[in-house]
Coordinates of N, CA and C in Angstrom, one line a residue:
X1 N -52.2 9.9 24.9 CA -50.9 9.2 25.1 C -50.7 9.1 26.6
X2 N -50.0 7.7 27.4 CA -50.3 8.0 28.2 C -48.7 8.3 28.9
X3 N -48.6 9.0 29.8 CA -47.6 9.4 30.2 C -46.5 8.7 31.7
X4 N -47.5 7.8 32.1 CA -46.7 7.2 33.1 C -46.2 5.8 33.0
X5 N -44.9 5.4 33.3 CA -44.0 4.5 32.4 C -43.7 3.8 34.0
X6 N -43.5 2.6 34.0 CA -42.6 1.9 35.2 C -41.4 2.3 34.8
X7 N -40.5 1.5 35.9 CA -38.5 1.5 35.7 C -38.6 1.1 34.5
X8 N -38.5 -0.2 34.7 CA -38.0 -0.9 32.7 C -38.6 -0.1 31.6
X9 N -39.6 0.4 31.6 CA -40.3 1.4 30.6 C -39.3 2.3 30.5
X10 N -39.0 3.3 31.5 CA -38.0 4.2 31.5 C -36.7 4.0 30.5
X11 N -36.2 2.8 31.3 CA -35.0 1.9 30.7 C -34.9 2.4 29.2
X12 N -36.1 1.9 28.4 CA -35.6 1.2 27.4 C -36.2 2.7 26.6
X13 N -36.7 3.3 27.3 CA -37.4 5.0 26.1 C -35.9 5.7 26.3
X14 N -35.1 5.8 27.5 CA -33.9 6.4 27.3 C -33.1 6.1 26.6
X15 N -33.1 4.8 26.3 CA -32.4 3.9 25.1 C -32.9 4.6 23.6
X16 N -34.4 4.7 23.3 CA -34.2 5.3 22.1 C -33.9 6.9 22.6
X17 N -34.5 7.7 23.2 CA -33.7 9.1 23.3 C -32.4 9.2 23.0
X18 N -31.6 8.4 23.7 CA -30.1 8.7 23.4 C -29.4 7.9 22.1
X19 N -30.4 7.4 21.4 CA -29.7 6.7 20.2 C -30.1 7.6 19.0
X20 N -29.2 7.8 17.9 CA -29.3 8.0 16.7 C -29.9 7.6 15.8
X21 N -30.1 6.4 15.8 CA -30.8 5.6 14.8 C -32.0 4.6 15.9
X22 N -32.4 4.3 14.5 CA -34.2 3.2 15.1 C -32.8 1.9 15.7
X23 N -34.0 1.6 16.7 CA -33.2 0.3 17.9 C -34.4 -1.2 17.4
X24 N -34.1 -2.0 17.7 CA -34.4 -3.2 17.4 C -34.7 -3.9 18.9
X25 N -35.2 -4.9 19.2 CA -35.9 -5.4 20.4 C -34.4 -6.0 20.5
X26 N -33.5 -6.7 19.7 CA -32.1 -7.2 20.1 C -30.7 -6.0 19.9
X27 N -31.3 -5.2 19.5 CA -30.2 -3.8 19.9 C -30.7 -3.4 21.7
X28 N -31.8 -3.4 21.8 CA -32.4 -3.2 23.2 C -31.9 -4.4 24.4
X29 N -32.0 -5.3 23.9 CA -31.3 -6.7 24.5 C -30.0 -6.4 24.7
X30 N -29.2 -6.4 24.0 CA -27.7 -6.1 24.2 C -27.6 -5.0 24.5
X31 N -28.2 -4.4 25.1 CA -27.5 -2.2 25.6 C -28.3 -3.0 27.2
X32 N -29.6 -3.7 27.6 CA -29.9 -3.3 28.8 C -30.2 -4.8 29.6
X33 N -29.2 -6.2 29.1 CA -29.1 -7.4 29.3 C -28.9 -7.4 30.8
X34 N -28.6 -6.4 31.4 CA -28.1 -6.3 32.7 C -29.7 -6.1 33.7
X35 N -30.8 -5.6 33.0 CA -31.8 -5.4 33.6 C -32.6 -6.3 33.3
X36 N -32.9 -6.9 31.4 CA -33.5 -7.7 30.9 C -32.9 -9.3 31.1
X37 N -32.7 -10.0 32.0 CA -32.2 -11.0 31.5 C -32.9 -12.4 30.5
X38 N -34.0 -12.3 30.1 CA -34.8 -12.9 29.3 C -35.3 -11.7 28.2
X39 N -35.2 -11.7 26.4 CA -35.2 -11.4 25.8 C -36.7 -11.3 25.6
X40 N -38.3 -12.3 25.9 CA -39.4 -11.9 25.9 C -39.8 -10.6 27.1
X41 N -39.6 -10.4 27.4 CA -38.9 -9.3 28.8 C -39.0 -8.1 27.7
X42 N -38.0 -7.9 27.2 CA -38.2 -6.4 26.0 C -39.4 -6.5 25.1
X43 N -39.5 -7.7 24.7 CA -40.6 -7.7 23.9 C -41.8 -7.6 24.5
X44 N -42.3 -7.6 26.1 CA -43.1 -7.3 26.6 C -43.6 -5.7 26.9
X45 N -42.0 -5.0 27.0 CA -42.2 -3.8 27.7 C -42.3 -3.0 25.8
X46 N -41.6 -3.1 24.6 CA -42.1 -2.9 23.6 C -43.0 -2.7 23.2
X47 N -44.3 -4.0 24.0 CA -45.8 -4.0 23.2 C -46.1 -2.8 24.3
X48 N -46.1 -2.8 25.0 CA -46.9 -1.9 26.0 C -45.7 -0.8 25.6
X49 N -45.3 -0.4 25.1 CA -44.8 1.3 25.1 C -45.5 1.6 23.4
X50 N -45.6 0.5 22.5 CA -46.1 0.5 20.9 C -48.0 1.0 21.8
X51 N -48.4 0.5 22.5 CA -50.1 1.0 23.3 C -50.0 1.9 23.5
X52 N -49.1 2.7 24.2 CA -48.8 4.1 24.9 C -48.9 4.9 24.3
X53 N -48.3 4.5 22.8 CA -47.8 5.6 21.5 C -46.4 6.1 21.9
X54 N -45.7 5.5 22.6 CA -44.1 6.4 22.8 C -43.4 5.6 21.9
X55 N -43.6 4.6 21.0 CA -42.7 4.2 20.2 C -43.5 3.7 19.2
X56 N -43.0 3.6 17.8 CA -43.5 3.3 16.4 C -42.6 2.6 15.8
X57 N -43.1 0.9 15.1 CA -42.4 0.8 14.4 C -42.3 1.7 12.9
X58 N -40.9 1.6 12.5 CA -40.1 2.3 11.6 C -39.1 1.9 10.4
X59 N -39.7 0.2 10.5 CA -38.6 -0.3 9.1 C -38.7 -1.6 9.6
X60 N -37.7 -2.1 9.1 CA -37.4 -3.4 9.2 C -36.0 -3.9 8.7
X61 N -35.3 -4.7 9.8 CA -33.5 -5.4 9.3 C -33.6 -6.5 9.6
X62 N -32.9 -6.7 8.7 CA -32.6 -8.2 8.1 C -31.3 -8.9 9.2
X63 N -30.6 -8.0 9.4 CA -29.0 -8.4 9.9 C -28.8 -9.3 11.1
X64 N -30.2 -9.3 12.0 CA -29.8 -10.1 13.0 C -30.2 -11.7 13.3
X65 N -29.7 -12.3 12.4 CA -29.5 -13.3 11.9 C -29.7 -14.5 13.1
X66 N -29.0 -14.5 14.1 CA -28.5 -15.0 15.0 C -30.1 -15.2 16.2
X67 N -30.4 -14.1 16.4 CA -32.1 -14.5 16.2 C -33.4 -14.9 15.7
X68 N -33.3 -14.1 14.6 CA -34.5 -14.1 14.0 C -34.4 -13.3 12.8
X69 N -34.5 -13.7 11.2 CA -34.7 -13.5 10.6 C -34.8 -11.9 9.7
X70 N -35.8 -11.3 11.0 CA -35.5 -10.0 10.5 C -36.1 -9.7 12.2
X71 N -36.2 -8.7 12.3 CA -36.3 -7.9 13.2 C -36.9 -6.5 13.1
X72 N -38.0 -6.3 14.0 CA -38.8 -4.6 13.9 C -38.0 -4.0 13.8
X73 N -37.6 -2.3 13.5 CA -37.2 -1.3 14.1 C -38.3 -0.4 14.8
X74 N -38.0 0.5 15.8 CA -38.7 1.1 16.6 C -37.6 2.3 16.7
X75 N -38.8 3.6 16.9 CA -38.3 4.8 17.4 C -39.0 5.5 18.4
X76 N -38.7 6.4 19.1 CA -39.7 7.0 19.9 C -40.1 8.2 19.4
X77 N -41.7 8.2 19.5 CA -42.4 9.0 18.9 C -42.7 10.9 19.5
X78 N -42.2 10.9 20.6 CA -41.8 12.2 21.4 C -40.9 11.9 22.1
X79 N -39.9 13.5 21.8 CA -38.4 13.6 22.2 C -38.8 13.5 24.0
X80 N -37.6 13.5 24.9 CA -37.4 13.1 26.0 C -37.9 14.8 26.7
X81 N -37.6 15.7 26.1 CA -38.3 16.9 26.7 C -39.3 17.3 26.6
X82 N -40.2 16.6 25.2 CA -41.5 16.6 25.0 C -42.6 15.8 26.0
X83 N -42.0 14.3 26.5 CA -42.4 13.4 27.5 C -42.3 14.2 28.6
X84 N -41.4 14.9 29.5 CA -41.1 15.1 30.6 C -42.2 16.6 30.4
X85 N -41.9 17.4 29.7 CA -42.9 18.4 29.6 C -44.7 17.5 30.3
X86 N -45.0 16.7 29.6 CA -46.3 16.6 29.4 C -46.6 15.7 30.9
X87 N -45.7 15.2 31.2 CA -45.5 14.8 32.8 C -45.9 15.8 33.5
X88 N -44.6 16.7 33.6 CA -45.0 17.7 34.2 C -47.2 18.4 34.5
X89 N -47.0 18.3 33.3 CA -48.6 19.1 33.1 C -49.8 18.0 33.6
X90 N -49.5 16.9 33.4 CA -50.3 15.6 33.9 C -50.2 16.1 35.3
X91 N -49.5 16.2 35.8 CA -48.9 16.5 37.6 C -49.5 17.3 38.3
X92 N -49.7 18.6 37.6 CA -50.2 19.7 37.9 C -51.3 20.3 37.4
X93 N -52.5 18.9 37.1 CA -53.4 19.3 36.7 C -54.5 19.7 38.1
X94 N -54.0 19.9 39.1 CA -54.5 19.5 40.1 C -53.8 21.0 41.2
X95 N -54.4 21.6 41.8 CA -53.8 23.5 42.5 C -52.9 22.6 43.6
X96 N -53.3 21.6 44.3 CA -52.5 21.1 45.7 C -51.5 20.7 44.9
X97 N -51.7 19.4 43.5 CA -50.0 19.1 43.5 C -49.5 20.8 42.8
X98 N -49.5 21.7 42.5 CA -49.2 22.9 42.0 C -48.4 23.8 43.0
X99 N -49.1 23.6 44.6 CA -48.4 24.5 45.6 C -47.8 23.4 46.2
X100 N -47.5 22.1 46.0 CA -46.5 21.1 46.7 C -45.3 21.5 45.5
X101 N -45.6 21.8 44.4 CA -44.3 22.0 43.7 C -43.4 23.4 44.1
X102 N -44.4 24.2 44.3 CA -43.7 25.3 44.4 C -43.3 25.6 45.9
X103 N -43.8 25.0 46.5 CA -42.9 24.7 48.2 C -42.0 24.1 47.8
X104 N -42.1 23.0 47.1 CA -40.4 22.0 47.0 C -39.2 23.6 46.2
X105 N -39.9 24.0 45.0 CA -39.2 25.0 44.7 C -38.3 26.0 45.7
X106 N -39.4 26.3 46.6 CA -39.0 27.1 47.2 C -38.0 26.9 48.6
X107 N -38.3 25.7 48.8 CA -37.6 24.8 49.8 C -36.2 24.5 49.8
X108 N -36.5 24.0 47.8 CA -34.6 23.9 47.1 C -34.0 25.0 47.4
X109 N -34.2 25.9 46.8 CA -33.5 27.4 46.9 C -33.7 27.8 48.2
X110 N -33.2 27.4 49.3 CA -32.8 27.9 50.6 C -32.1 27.7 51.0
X111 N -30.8 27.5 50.9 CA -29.7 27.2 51.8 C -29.6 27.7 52.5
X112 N -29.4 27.0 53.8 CA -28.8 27.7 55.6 C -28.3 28.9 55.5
X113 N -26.8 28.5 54.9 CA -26.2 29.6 54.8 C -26.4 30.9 54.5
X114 N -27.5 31.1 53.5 CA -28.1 32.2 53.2 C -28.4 33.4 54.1
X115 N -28.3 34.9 53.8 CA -28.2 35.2 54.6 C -30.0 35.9 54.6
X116 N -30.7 36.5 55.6 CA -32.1 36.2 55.3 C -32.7 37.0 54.5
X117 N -31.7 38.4 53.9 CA -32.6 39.6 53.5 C -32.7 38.9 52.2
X118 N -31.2 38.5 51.9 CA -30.9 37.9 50.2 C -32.1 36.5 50.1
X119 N -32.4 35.9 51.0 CA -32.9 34.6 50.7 C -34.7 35.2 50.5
X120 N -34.9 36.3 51.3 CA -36.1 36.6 51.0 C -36.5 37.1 49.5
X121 N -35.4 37.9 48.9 CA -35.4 38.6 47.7 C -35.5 37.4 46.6
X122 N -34.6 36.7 46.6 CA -34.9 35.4 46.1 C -36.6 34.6 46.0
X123 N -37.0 34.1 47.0 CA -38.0 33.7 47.1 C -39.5 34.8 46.8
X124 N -39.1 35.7 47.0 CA -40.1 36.5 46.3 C -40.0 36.7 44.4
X125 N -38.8 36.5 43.7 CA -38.6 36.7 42.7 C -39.1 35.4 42.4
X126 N -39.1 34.2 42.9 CA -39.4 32.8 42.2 C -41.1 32.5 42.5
X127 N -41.6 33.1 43.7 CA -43.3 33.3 43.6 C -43.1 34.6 42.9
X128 N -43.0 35.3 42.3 CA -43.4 36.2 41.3 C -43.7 35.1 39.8
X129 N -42.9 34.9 39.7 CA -42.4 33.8 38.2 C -43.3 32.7 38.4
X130 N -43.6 32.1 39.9 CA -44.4 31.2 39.8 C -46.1 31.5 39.5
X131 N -46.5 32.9 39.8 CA -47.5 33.6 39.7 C -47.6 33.8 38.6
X132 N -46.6 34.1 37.8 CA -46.6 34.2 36.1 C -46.9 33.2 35.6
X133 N -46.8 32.5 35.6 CA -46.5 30.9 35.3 C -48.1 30.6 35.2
X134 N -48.6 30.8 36.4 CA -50.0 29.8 36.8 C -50.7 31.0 36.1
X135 N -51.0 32.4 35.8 CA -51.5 33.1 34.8 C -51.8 32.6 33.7
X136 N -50.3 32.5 33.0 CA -50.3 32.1 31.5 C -51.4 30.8 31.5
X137 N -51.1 29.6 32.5 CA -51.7 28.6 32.2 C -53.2 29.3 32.5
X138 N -53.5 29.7 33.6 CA -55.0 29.8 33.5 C -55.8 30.7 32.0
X139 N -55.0 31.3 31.5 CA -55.4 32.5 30.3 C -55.6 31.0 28.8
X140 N -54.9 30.7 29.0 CA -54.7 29.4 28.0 C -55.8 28.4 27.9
X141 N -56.1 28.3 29.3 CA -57.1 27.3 29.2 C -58.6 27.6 29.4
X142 N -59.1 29.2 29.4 CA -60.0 30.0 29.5 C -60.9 30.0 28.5

């Protein structure tokens, strides 16, 4: 599966994440008309996310009449935490992007104001966890 999406890809997988029910290429048209302004436009970024495996069709409706006849439904086939997880691990298949993460980590959690003894205690407790972390993974894939 593959895991990296353009903007409009984004767009339209947040669309199914946050919806309840299977979306249609004209339920997608009408929620993201502001990005899509030509309707072959979703239907383009659809085929290429149906290649990816992030979305399946799932039925079929009759109701949108006004277009076309009937219309696919589509859902996404991994939740939005499942995607970002596996991002994540795509990312860090690699020890440099691994210690660029954990400098940014460590980077975030510094504020000025901090005072140094506290900020050290801190930063040693988040390389401890990060040490844990890169363990587990290494034992896992041993």
């Amino acid at each position: 599966m593959v895991y990296k999406l353009s903007e409009h890809e984004r767009l339209i997988m947040a669309e199914f994440w946050h919806s309840d029910k299977p979306l249609t290429s004209v339920d997608l048209f009408d929620r993201l008309s502001d990005h899509f302004p030509h309707k072959p436009q979703i239907h383009r970024y659809i085929n290429m996310l149906l290649e990816k495996g992030l979305i399946s069709v799932c039925g079929v409706n009759c109701s949108h009449a006004k277009f076309a006849k009937y219309a696919r439904e589509f859902k996404a086939t991994v939740t939005e935490d499942e995607f970002m997880k596996n991002v994540l691990l795509d990312d860090i298949s690699s020890m440099s992007t691994l210690q660029k993460i954990a400098l940014a980590l460590l980077d975030e959690t510094s504020p000025k104001k901090k005072k140094e003894k506290e900020q050290n205690e801190e930063d040693q407790k988040l390389v401890q966890e990060l040490e844990r972390i890169i363990e587990e993974y290494k034992n896992e894939n041993d």
